[in-house]
Short mmCIF file of C-alpha atoms and ligand atoms in Angstrom, two decimals:
data_model
loop_
_atom_site.label_atom_id
_atom_site.label_comp_id
_atom_site.label_asym_id
_atom_site.label_seq_id
_atom_site.Cartn_x
_atom_site.Cartn_y
_atom_site.Cartn_z
CA MET J 1 66.12 -102.54 24.48
CA THR J 2 67.47 -106.09 24.86
CA ALA J 3 71.23 -106.54 25.28
CA PRO J 4 73.04 -106.92 21.91
CA ASN J 5 74.39 -110.32 20.90
CA ARG J 6 78.05 -110.50 21.84
CA ILE J 7 80.61 -111.30 19.16
CA VAL J 8 84.03 -112.68 20.07
CA ILE J 9 86.52 -112.37 17.21
CA PHE J 10 89.51 -114.70 16.96
CA ALA J 11 92.19 -112.94 14.87
CA ALA J 12 95.98 -112.75 14.53
CA GLY J 13 95.98 -109.20 15.88
CA ASP J 14 93.63 -106.35 16.85
CA SER J 15 94.12 -104.63 13.50
CA ASP J 16 92.84 -107.74 11.66
CA ALA J 17 89.53 -107.43 13.50
CA GLU J 18 89.28 -103.72 12.92
CA TRP J 19 87.21 -103.86 9.71
CA LEU J 20 84.51 -106.05 11.23
CA SER J 21 84.49 -104.05 14.47
CA ASN J 22 83.92 -100.88 12.45
CA GLN J 23 81.06 -102.50 10.51
CA VAL J 24 79.32 -103.57 13.69
CA SER J 25 80.09 -100.69 16.06
CA GLY J 26 77.76 -97.74 16.21
CA ARG J 27 74.94 -99.84 14.78
CA GLU J 28 73.24 -100.88 17.99
CA GLU J 29 69.97 -101.34 16.10
CA SER J 30 71.60 -104.32 14.37
CA GLY J 31 71.52 -106.15 17.72
CA PHE J 32 75.25 -107.06 17.70
CA ALA J 33 78.32 -105.72 19.48
CA VAL J 34 81.95 -106.84 19.43
CA GLU J 35 82.69 -108.07 22.93
CA LEU J 36 86.27 -109.15 22.62
CA VAL J 37 89.09 -109.67 20.16
CA VAL J 38 91.22 -112.70 21.00
CA SER J 39 94.53 -113.45 19.44
CA TYR J 40 94.33 -117.25 19.25
CA SER J 41 97.62 -119.05 19.59
CA GLY J 42 96.49 -122.66 19.82
CA GLN J 43 94.85 -122.60 23.26
CA LEU J 44 91.13 -122.06 23.64
CA ASP J 45 90.04 -120.43 26.88
CA ASP J 46 86.54 -121.23 28.22
CA LYS J 47 86.45 -117.71 29.63
CA HIS J 48 86.34 -116.33 26.09
CA LEU J 49 83.64 -118.70 25.00
CA SER J 50 81.46 -117.83 27.97
CA ARG J 51 81.42 -114.20 26.83
CA ALA J 52 80.23 -115.02 23.31
CA ASP J 53 76.86 -115.39 21.63
CA ALA J 54 78.59 -115.84 18.27
CA ILE J 55 82.20 -116.45 17.23
CA VAL J 56 84.06 -114.95 14.30
CA VAL J 57 87.20 -116.69 13.05
CA ASP J 58 89.29 -114.24 11.05
CA SER J 59 91.29 -115.46 8.07
CA SER J 60 94.37 -113.68 9.44
CA LEU J 61 94.88 -116.80 11.62
CA GLY J 62 95.85 -118.74 8.51
CA SER J 63 94.16 -121.88 7.28
CA GLU J 64 96.01 -124.33 9.55
CA THR J 65 95.24 -122.42 12.77
CA THR J 66 91.64 -121.88 11.57
CA GLN J 67 91.23 -125.62 11.13
CA HIS J 68 92.73 -126.25 14.57
CA LEU J 69 90.42 -123.71 16.20
CA LEU J 70 87.33 -125.14 14.47
CA TYR J 71 88.35 -128.61 15.59
CA GLU J 72 88.74 -127.45 19.21
CA LEU J 73 85.36 -125.74 19.16
CA MET J 74 83.77 -128.90 17.82
CA MET J 75 85.43 -131.04 20.49
CA ARG J 76 84.00 -128.83 23.20
CA GLN J 77 80.58 -129.40 21.68
CA SER J 78 80.06 -125.68 21.67
CA SER J 79 76.72 -124.78 20.17
CA LEU J 80 77.89 -121.22 19.46
CA PRO J 81 77.43 -120.12 15.83
CA ILE J 82 80.78 -119.72 14.04
CA ILE J 83 81.23 -117.24 11.18
CA LEU J 84 84.35 -117.06 9.06
CA CYS J 85 85.68 -113.64 8.05
CA ILE J 86 87.63 -114.17 4.84
CA ASP J 87 89.32 -112.09 2.20
CA ALA J 88 87.66 -111.90 -1.21
CA ASP J 89 90.32 -114.08 -2.80
CA GLN J 90 89.84 -116.87 -0.21
CA GLU J 91 86.24 -117.67 -1.16
CA GLY J 92 87.26 -121.03 -2.61
CA GLU J 93 88.34 -122.26 0.83
CA PHE J 94 84.91 -121.69 2.30
CA PRO J 95 83.26 -125.09 1.66
CA ASP J 96 86.02 -126.90 3.58
CA ALA J 97 85.66 -124.63 6.59
CA VAL J 98 81.89 -125.10 6.63
CA ARG J 99 82.40 -128.82 6.66
CA GLN J 100 84.63 -128.37 9.69
CA GLY J 101 81.98 -126.58 11.73
CA ALA J 102 81.59 -122.97 10.52
CA GLN J 103 78.07 -121.95 9.68
CA ASP J 104 78.60 -119.11 7.23
CA PHE J 105 81.15 -116.55 6.03
CA ILE J 106 81.49 -112.84 5.41
CA ILE J 107 83.85 -111.26 2.92
CA LYS J 108 86.15 -108.69 4.41
CA GLY J 109 86.02 -105.23 2.85
CA SER J 110 83.13 -106.10 0.53
CA ASP J 111 80.06 -107.27 2.46
CA SER J 112 77.77 -104.47 3.60
CA ALA J 113 76.70 -103.99 7.20
CA GLU J 114 73.23 -105.32 6.23
CA ILE J 115 74.66 -108.55 4.81
CA ILE J 116 76.79 -109.00 7.92
CA GLN J 117 73.74 -108.50 10.11
CA ARG J 118 71.76 -111.06 8.09
CA VAL J 119 74.58 -113.61 8.24
CA PHE J 120 74.77 -113.28 12.04
CA LEU J 121 70.98 -113.47 12.46
CA HIS J 122 70.72 -116.65 10.38
CA ALA J 123 73.64 -118.22 12.19
CA LEU J 124 72.11 -117.43 15.59
CA ASP J 125 68.73 -118.82 14.52
CA ARG J 126 70.29 -122.02 13.25
CA ALA J 127 72.32 -122.39 16.43
CA GLN J 128 69.18 -121.97 18.51
CA ILE J 129 67.33 -124.63 16.51
CA LEU J 130 70.35 -126.92 16.87
CA ARG J 131 70.43 -126.39 20.64
CA ALA J 132 66.69 -127.15 20.95
CA THR J 133 67.11 -130.30 18.83
CA GLN J 134 70.08 -131.42 20.92
CA GLU J 135 68.14 -130.88 24.15
CA ALA J 136 65.13 -132.81 22.85
CA GLU J 137 67.44 -135.61 21.76
CA GLU J 138 69.09 -135.70 25.19
CA ARG J 139 65.69 -135.94 26.87
CA VAL J 140 64.64 -138.83 24.65
CA ARG J 141 68.01 -140.52 25.17
CA ALA J 142 67.73 -140.17 28.97
CA ILE J 143 64.31 -141.85 28.84
CA ILE J 144 65.43 -144.63 26.50
CA GLU J 145 68.56 -145.34 28.54
CA ASN J 146 66.76 -145.44 31.87
CA ILE J 147 63.50 -147.30 31.24
CA SER J 148 63.34 -150.93 32.26
CA ASP J 149 61.74 -152.00 28.96
CA GLY J 150 64.13 -153.10 26.26
CA ILE J 151 64.08 -151.12 23.00
CA LEU J 152 65.51 -152.56 19.82
CA ILE J 153 65.67 -151.25 16.28
CA VAL J 154 66.01 -154.02 13.75
CA ASP J 155 66.40 -153.75 9.99
CA GLU J 156 64.70 -155.78 7.28
CA ALA J 157 67.48 -158.43 7.50
CA ASP J 158 66.86 -158.81 11.26
CA THR J 159 70.12 -157.06 12.16
CA ILE J 160 70.07 -155.04 15.36
CA LEU J 161 70.78 -151.37 14.61
CA PHE J 162 70.10 -150.03 18.09
CA ALA J 163 69.57 -151.50 21.56
CA ASN J 164 69.07 -149.65 24.85
CA PRO J 165 70.83 -150.73 28.09
CA ALA J 166 67.72 -152.57 29.40
CA CYS J 167 68.20 -155.07 26.55
CA GLU J 168 71.36 -156.39 28.26
CA LEU J 169 69.33 -157.83 31.16
CA ILE J 170 66.36 -158.94 29.11
CA LEU J 171 68.37 -160.65 26.35
CA ASN J 172 71.27 -161.59 28.66
CA ARG J 173 73.79 -160.19 26.17
CA GLN J 174 76.17 -157.22 26.28
CA LEU J 175 75.13 -154.16 24.26
CA ILE J 176 78.37 -154.37 22.32
CA GLU J 177 77.49 -157.94 21.22
CA LEU J 178 73.97 -156.96 20.27
CA LEU J 179 74.73 -154.07 17.92
CA GLY J 180 75.11 -155.38 14.40
CA ALA J 181 74.20 -158.92 15.46
CA PRO J 182 71.16 -160.81 14.15
CA LEU J 183 68.06 -160.72 16.32
CA GLU J 184 67.93 -164.30 17.56
CA LEU J 185 64.30 -164.29 18.57
CA GLU J 186 61.32 -166.10 17.22
CA ILE J 187 59.60 -163.13 15.63
CA PRO J 188 55.87 -163.30 16.27
CA LYS J 189 53.56 -162.45 13.39
CA ALA J 190 51.29 -160.50 15.74
CA ALA J 191 52.35 -156.99 16.69
CA ASP J 192 51.89 -157.93 20.34
CA ALA J 193 52.95 -161.34 21.65
CA THR J 194 54.50 -163.22 24.56
CA VAL J 195 57.78 -165.01 23.83
CA GLU J 196 60.21 -167.14 25.80
CA ILE J 197 63.80 -165.86 25.78
CA GLN J 198 66.40 -168.50 26.55
CA HIS J 199 69.20 -167.07 28.73
CA THR J 200 71.18 -170.24 29.31
CA PRO J 201 70.34 -173.84 28.34
CA ASP J 202 68.39 -174.16 31.59
CA SER J 203 67.14 -170.67 32.31
CA SER J 204 64.77 -168.46 30.42
CA ILE J 205 62.44 -165.53 30.89
CA VAL J 206 59.00 -164.74 29.53
CA ALA J 207 58.78 -161.43 27.73
CA SER J 208 56.01 -159.45 26.16
CA LEU J 209 57.11 -158.27 22.73
CA ARG J 210 55.57 -155.51 20.65
CA TRP J 211 56.74 -154.09 17.39
CA VAL J 212 55.82 -151.28 15.05
CA PRO J 213 57.26 -150.39 11.66
CA ILE J 214 59.15 -147.05 11.67
CA ARG J 215 61.53 -145.03 9.49
CA TRP J 216 65.10 -144.92 10.85
CA GLU J 217 67.89 -143.05 9.11
CA GLY J 218 65.95 -143.23 5.86
CA ARG J 219 65.19 -146.97 6.10
CA ASP J 220 62.08 -148.99 6.84
CA VAL J 221 62.84 -150.84 10.10
CA ARG J 222 61.02 -152.36 13.08
CA LEU J 223 60.99 -150.87 16.58
CA TYR J 224 60.65 -153.56 19.25
CA THR J 225 59.76 -153.01 22.89
CA ILE J 226 60.44 -155.97 25.14
CA ARG J 227 59.22 -156.27 28.72
CA ASP J 228 60.19 -159.00 31.16
CA VAL J 229 56.84 -160.39 32.34
CA SER J 230 58.20 -163.56 33.99
CA VAL J 231 56.81 -162.66 37.42
CA GLU J 232 53.34 -161.76 36.11
CA PHE J 233 53.39 -164.88 33.94
CA GLU J 234 54.32 -167.05 36.93
CA ILE J 235 51.54 -165.52 39.06
CA ARG J 236 49.01 -166.01 36.23
CA GLU J 237 50.09 -169.63 35.81
CA GLN J 238 49.82 -170.26 39.56
CA LEU J 239 46.38 -168.63 39.67
CA GLN J 240 45.20 -170.74 36.76
CA LYS J 241 46.57 -173.89 38.44
CA THR J 242 44.87 -172.97 41.73
CA LYS J 243 41.62 -172.23 39.89
CA ASP J 244 41.79 -175.54 37.98
CA GLU J 245 42.55 -177.38 41.21
CA ALA J 246 39.68 -175.65 43.03
CA GLU J 247 37.32 -176.53 40.16
CA ARG J 248 38.54 -180.14 40.22
CA LEU J 249 37.99 -180.34 43.99
CA ALA J 250 34.57 -178.72 43.69
CA ALA J 251 33.59 -181.28 41.03
CA LEU J 252 34.96 -184.05 43.25
CA LYS J 253 33.00 -182.70 46.20
CA THR J 254 29.79 -182.57 44.19
CA SER J 255 30.17 -186.16 42.99
CA PHE J 256 31.19 -187.23 46.52
CA LEU J 257 28.02 -185.58 47.82
CA ALA J 258 25.83 -187.27 45.25
CA ASN J 259 27.42 -190.68 45.93
CA MET J 260 27.63 -190.35 49.69
CA SER J 261 24.08 -189.21 50.21
CA HIS J 262 22.98 -192.34 48.37
CA GLU J 263 25.62 -194.78 49.65
CA LEU J 264 25.29 -193.77 53.31
CA ARG J 265 21.62 -193.12 53.61
CA MET J 266 20.25 -196.12 51.71
CA PRO J 267 21.85 -198.91 53.82
CA LEU J 268 21.22 -196.93 57.01
CA ALA J 269 17.54 -196.48 56.16
CA SER J 270 17.15 -200.23 55.58
CA MET J 271 19.03 -201.02 58.82
CA ILE J 272 16.68 -198.73 60.74
CA GLY J 273 13.63 -200.14 58.91
CA PHE J 274 14.55 -203.78 59.59
CA ALA J 275 15.46 -203.03 63.21
CA GLN J 276 12.02 -201.44 63.60
CA LEU J 277 10.39 -204.59 62.15
CA ILE J 278 12.40 -206.77 64.53
CA GLU J 279 11.46 -204.50 67.47
CA GLU J 280 7.78 -204.79 66.59
CA GLY J 281 7.76 -208.50 65.73
CA ILE J 282 9.86 -210.02 68.49
CA ASP J 283 8.60 -211.13 71.90
CA HIS J 284 11.95 -211.59 73.58
CA GLU J 285 12.14 -208.54 75.87
CA GLU J 286 15.91 -208.17 75.82
CA TYR J 287 16.21 -208.49 72.02
CA LYS J 288 13.30 -206.07 71.60
CA GLU J 289 15.27 -203.57 73.67
CA PHE J 290 18.41 -204.17 71.55
CA ALA J 291 16.41 -203.61 68.34
CA GLY J 292 15.02 -200.38 69.84
CA MET J 293 18.58 -199.23 70.57
CA ILE J 294 19.58 -199.95 66.95
CA VAL J 295 16.64 -197.82 65.72
CA GLU J 296 17.54 -194.94 68.08
CA GLY J 297 21.26 -195.06 67.27
CA GLY J 298 20.51 -195.41 63.56
CA ASN J 299 18.25 -192.34 63.62
CA LYS J 300 20.93 -190.28 65.39
CA LEU J 301 23.53 -191.41 62.86
CA LEU J 302 21.15 -190.55 60.01
CA GLU J 303 20.59 -187.10 61.52
CA THR J 304 24.36 -186.52 61.79
CA ILE J 305 24.99 -187.72 58.23
CA ASN J 306 22.18 -185.50 56.97
CA SER J 307 23.61 -182.48 58.81
CA ILE J 308 27.14 -183.05 57.48
CA LEU J 309 25.85 -183.49 53.94
CA GLU J 310 23.68 -180.40 54.24
CA LEU J 311 26.65 -178.34 55.47
CA THR J 312 28.83 -179.62 52.64
CA ARG J 313 26.12 -178.78 50.12
CA LEU J 314 25.85 -175.28 51.58
CA ASP J 315 29.64 -174.83 51.39
CA ALA J 316 29.69 -176.07 47.81
CA GLN J 317 26.79 -173.72 47.08
CA THR J 318 24.88 -176.51 45.39
CA VAL J 319 21.66 -175.74 47.23
CA GLU J 320 18.98 -174.62 44.85
CA MET J 321 16.54 -172.13 46.25
CA ARG J 322 12.92 -171.68 45.41
CA LYS J 323 11.38 -168.26 45.84
CA GLN J 324 7.93 -167.94 47.25
CA LEU J 325 6.01 -165.38 49.27
CA ILE J 326 5.67 -166.89 52.73
CA SER J 327 4.24 -165.88 56.08
CA LEU J 328 6.89 -166.34 58.76
CA GLU J 329 4.20 -166.67 61.44
CA ASN J 330 2.61 -169.59 59.56
CA SER J 331 5.99 -171.29 59.11
CA ALA J 332 6.80 -170.90 62.81
CA ASN J 333 3.36 -172.32 63.72
CA GLU J 334 3.87 -175.34 61.47
CA VAL J 335 7.27 -176.03 63.01
CA VAL J 336 5.92 -175.71 66.57
CA ASN J 337 3.14 -178.16 65.68
CA SER J 338 5.58 -180.65 64.20
CA LEU J 339 7.62 -180.47 67.41
CA ARG J 340 4.52 -180.93 69.59
CA PRO J 341 5.58 -184.46 70.81
CA LEU J 342 8.77 -182.96 72.29
CA LEU J 343 6.81 -180.10 73.90
CA ASP J 344 4.32 -182.51 75.40
CA GLU J 345 7.13 -184.23 77.32
CA LYS J 346 7.79 -180.93 79.16
CA THR J 347 5.88 -178.02 80.69
CA ILE J 348 6.59 -175.26 78.20
CA THR J 349 4.25 -172.56 76.90
CA VAL J 350 4.81 -171.24 73.38
CA GLN J 351 3.67 -167.80 72.30
CA ILE J 352 3.91 -166.30 68.80
CA THR J 353 3.36 -162.56 68.26
CA VAL J 354 3.35 -160.45 65.06
CA GLU J 355 3.73 -156.70 64.67
CA GLY J 356 3.46 -155.32 61.13
CA ILE J 357 4.26 -157.37 58.02
CA ASP J 358 5.52 -160.96 58.49
CA THR J 359 5.87 -161.99 54.83
CA ILE J 360 9.09 -162.38 52.91
CA THR J 361 10.00 -163.95 49.57
CA ALA J 362 12.20 -166.95 50.29
CA ASP J 363 12.48 -170.73 50.05
CA PRO J 364 9.88 -172.12 52.49
CA LEU J 365 11.93 -175.27 53.15
CA ILE J 366 14.94 -173.21 54.22
CA ILE J 367 12.80 -171.11 56.54
CA ARG J 368 11.40 -174.29 58.05
CA ARG J 369 14.94 -175.70 58.54
CA ILE J 370 15.98 -172.49 60.33
CA PHE J 371 12.93 -172.46 62.62
CA ASN J 372 13.21 -176.18 63.20
CA ASN J 373 16.80 -175.82 64.46
CA LEU J 374 16.18 -172.75 66.62
CA ILE J 375 12.79 -173.74 68.08
CA GLY J 376 14.06 -177.33 68.47
CA ASN J 377 17.04 -176.04 70.49
CA ALA J 378 14.77 -173.77 72.56
CA ILE J 379 12.67 -176.83 73.50
CA LYS J 380 15.76 -179.03 73.99
CA PHE J 381 17.46 -176.60 76.38
CA THR J 382 14.32 -175.59 78.36
CA LYS J 383 12.91 -177.96 80.94
CA ASN J 384 9.95 -175.95 82.20
CA GLY J 385 9.13 -172.40 81.19
CA SER J 386 8.26 -170.46 78.10
CA ILE J 387 9.26 -169.89 74.49
CA THR J 388 8.34 -166.63 72.76
CA ILE J 389 8.57 -166.16 69.01
CA SER J 390 8.00 -162.57 67.88
CA PHE J 391 7.96 -160.99 64.41
CA VAL J 392 8.32 -157.26 63.79
CA GLY J 393 8.08 -156.31 60.10
CA THR J 394 8.95 -153.13 58.26
CA ASP J 395 8.98 -152.36 54.51
CA ASP J 396 12.61 -153.55 54.28
CA ALA J 397 12.95 -156.46 56.67
CA VAL J 398 11.29 -158.73 59.17
CA ARG J 399 12.95 -159.12 62.56
CA CYS J 400 12.34 -162.36 64.39
CA GLU J 401 13.25 -163.14 68.00
CA ILE J 402 13.12 -166.68 69.36
CA SER J 403 13.50 -166.51 73.17
CA ASP J 404 13.45 -169.27 75.73
CA SER J 405 13.64 -169.31 79.51
CA GLY J 406 15.93 -172.35 79.46
CA ILE J 407 19.43 -173.16 80.73
CA GLY J 408 21.08 -170.25 78.90
CA ILE J 409 24.61 -170.22 77.47
CA ASP J 410 27.86 -169.62 79.33
CA PRO J 411 29.45 -166.22 78.31
CA GLU J 412 32.68 -168.05 77.45
CA PHE J 413 30.93 -170.42 75.07
CA LEU J 414 28.60 -167.78 73.57
CA PRO J 415 31.08 -166.57 70.87
CA HIS J 416 31.45 -170.20 69.66
CA VAL J 417 27.81 -171.26 69.37
CA PHE J 418 27.88 -170.99 65.57
CA ASP J 419 31.18 -172.90 65.20
CA GLU J 420 31.06 -176.34 63.55
CA PHE J 421 30.60 -179.20 66.06
CA ALA J 422 30.66 -176.75 69.02
CA GLN J 423 28.62 -177.81 72.06
CA GLU J 424 28.72 -176.32 75.52
CA SER J 425 28.47 -179.64 77.35
CA THR J 426 30.89 -182.20 75.98
CA GLY J 427 32.43 -185.55 76.90
CA ARG J 428 31.02 -187.79 79.61
CA GLY J 429 29.11 -184.95 81.31
CA ARG J 430 27.03 -184.25 78.18
CA THR J 431 23.55 -183.27 79.23
CA HIS J 432 21.89 -183.01 75.83
CA GLY J 433 22.15 -184.91 72.56
CA GLY J 434 22.96 -183.35 69.20
CA THR J 435 25.78 -182.89 66.73
CA GLY J 436 26.84 -179.28 67.28
CA LEU J 437 26.11 -178.61 63.61
CA GLY J 438 22.55 -177.23 63.88
CA LEU J 439 23.53 -173.60 64.50
CA THR J 440 26.35 -173.69 61.93
CA ILE J 441 23.84 -174.85 59.31
CA THR J 442 21.29 -172.29 60.53
CA GLN J 443 23.78 -169.45 60.20
CA ARG J 444 24.71 -170.51 56.62
CA LEU J 445 21.04 -170.84 55.68
CA VAL J 446 20.28 -167.38 57.06
CA SER J 447 23.14 -165.82 55.13
CA ALA J 448 22.01 -167.67 51.98
CA LEU J 449 18.83 -165.60 52.35
CA SER J 450 20.95 -162.44 52.82
CA GLY J 451 19.81 -162.29 56.43
CA SER J 452 21.62 -162.09 59.77
CA ILE J 453 21.56 -164.01 63.02
CA GLU J 454 22.74 -163.03 66.52
CA VAL J 455 22.48 -164.55 69.95
CA SER J 456 22.25 -163.15 73.47
CA SER J 457 21.98 -165.26 76.57
CA LYS J 458 22.28 -165.33 80.36
CA LYS J 459 23.37 -168.54 82.03
CA GLY J 460 20.37 -170.03 83.87
CA ARG J 461 17.97 -167.36 82.56
CA GLY J 462 17.46 -168.26 78.91
CA SER J 463 18.61 -167.37 75.38
CA THR J 464 17.39 -165.16 72.54
CA PHE J 465 18.26 -165.75 68.88
CA THR J 466 17.57 -162.67 66.75
CA LEU J 467 17.12 -163.05 63.01
CA VAL J 468 16.69 -160.35 60.40
CA PHE J 469 15.32 -161.40 57.00
CA PRO J 470 15.40 -158.76 54.28
CA ARG J 471 12.12 -158.53 52.43
CA LEU J 472 13.55 -157.00 49.26
CA ALA J 473 16.95 -158.69 49.14
CA SER J 474 15.30 -162.07 49.09
CA GLN J 475 12.91 -160.95 46.35
CA GLU J 476 15.70 -160.23 43.82
P1 LIG B 1 23.31 -179.21 68.93
O1 LIG B 1 22.08 -178.59 69.48
O2 LIG B 1 23.02 -180.30 67.97
O3 LIG B 1 24.32 -179.56 69.93
P2 LIG B 1 23.65 -176.64 67.77
O4 LIG B 1 24.65 -176.15 66.77
O5 LIG B 1 22.24 -176.46 67.45
O6 LIG B 1 24.04 -178.14 68.03
O7 LIG B 1 23.97 -175.92 69.13
C1 LIG B 1 25.30 -175.85 69.56
C2 LIG B 1 25.33 -175.65 71.05
O8 LIG B 1 24.83 -174.33 71.38
C3 LIG B 1 24.43 -176.57 71.83
O9 LIG B 1 25.07 -177.80 72.06
C4 LIG B 1 24.23 -175.79 73.09
O10 LIG B 1 25.35 -175.92 73.96
C5 LIG B 1 24.14 -174.37 72.63
N1 LIG B 1 22.75 -173.91 72.39
C6 LIG B 1 22.11 -173.79 71.22
N2 LIG B 1 20.86 -173.31 71.39
C7 LIG B 1 20.69 -173.17 72.73
C8 LIG B 1 19.61 -172.69 73.57
N3 LIG B 1 18.44 -172.30 73.04
N4 LIG B 1 19.84 -172.67 74.88
C9 LIG B 1 21.00 -173.05 75.39
N5 LIG B 1 22.07 -173.49 74.68
C10 LIG B 1 21.90 -173.55 73.36
#
């Protein structure tokens, strides 16, 4: 059996509590037992309260003391149920006492044990509901007081009925000023909007504001939640600015490219053309030589300009790619043939081997540019010896190795071969011509085809450039 609910009776004397004690005692099945009889003399002791599940205030205390006791119990925010025990002729005083905190009353000498039991049970139930409601309210209050979002309740006349502490920071006003004051905010029509809240004439924050209509103390009001989004707003603004600036620069770059390729190449082409005519048409040996030098220098300059423009186009991703099924062996053969005049100046053998499939879907011009750079370099950096170009194809990719037996690359320079303008021999001691852009462009072209490029080399023994072209990736 569960322990009975303990009743503490406040009465003028023990004899005044006797009737109730008799009604309750010996009726354990009722679930109540008198724990203590306290003769209250104006001082409430917590010890007594801690022993009670319900309190009875006996009318023998007199109405003034009863009022005092009820007031004290209320001040201590005790959630214990309070029952008055009154004489039959005092019934008229009951409503006042209930207003002061008592929950119910029993009439001394007349109420049966069953009625007393029912009164106590109802009072205990009500007290339990009250406690649960108070706890729930405290939980909600703890959340509302500690969240960083501002919460406002505003009536139909825009008067603030409630504001949580976070509103102080967000609205830059003390809570005490806010309550009862008009909501001085531009109220957005939309239920969800971003507003600027002016803190001082020269400082403001950006807040996201949401509102929903709710019922509050029997009235139709609006519940606002306000969040300071100044930081997010600032970041978004900066990102937008950066994006706009990047787009502006990209547009500038594209128009620069279009203009430059025309403005630089056209006059240069005519300079080279006319110098060629002079070289061919003039008999004066020295001037003929000068004209030849103009043609050679002009061609080098044209090559450099073309490389820089190509790199810029690749960076700006303005290169349009065609897709075509091509044989890598055929492309390599065509490039070797086009470079034949350079090969004929030296004693170099070229061998091309194929194992498995050598076809991929890609832009044939890009493949030619890649081979042209790599095979061109192999010829440029090999005096006498051999160049081997091998293709090994699988279902997924074709691996291509371009090896030469030339001068090789210093281990210290090797990690920089793909860097822009990087050349191993520089300054006055330069042994070979070039711009140092060929491999940079090659690497970008290879990655534009979703491929990869690597290099291995031994100084004095030769170099191998290994390319992997995906067959499927480039077919997308
Ligand atoms: P460029 O050949 O116009 O100088 P690249 O970007 O094609 O520019 O090459 C950069 C540098 O890498 C070359 O100057 C050279 O020092 C080195 N290099 C490239 N290919 C070879 C090779 N096959 N053998 C030796 N060195 C090479």
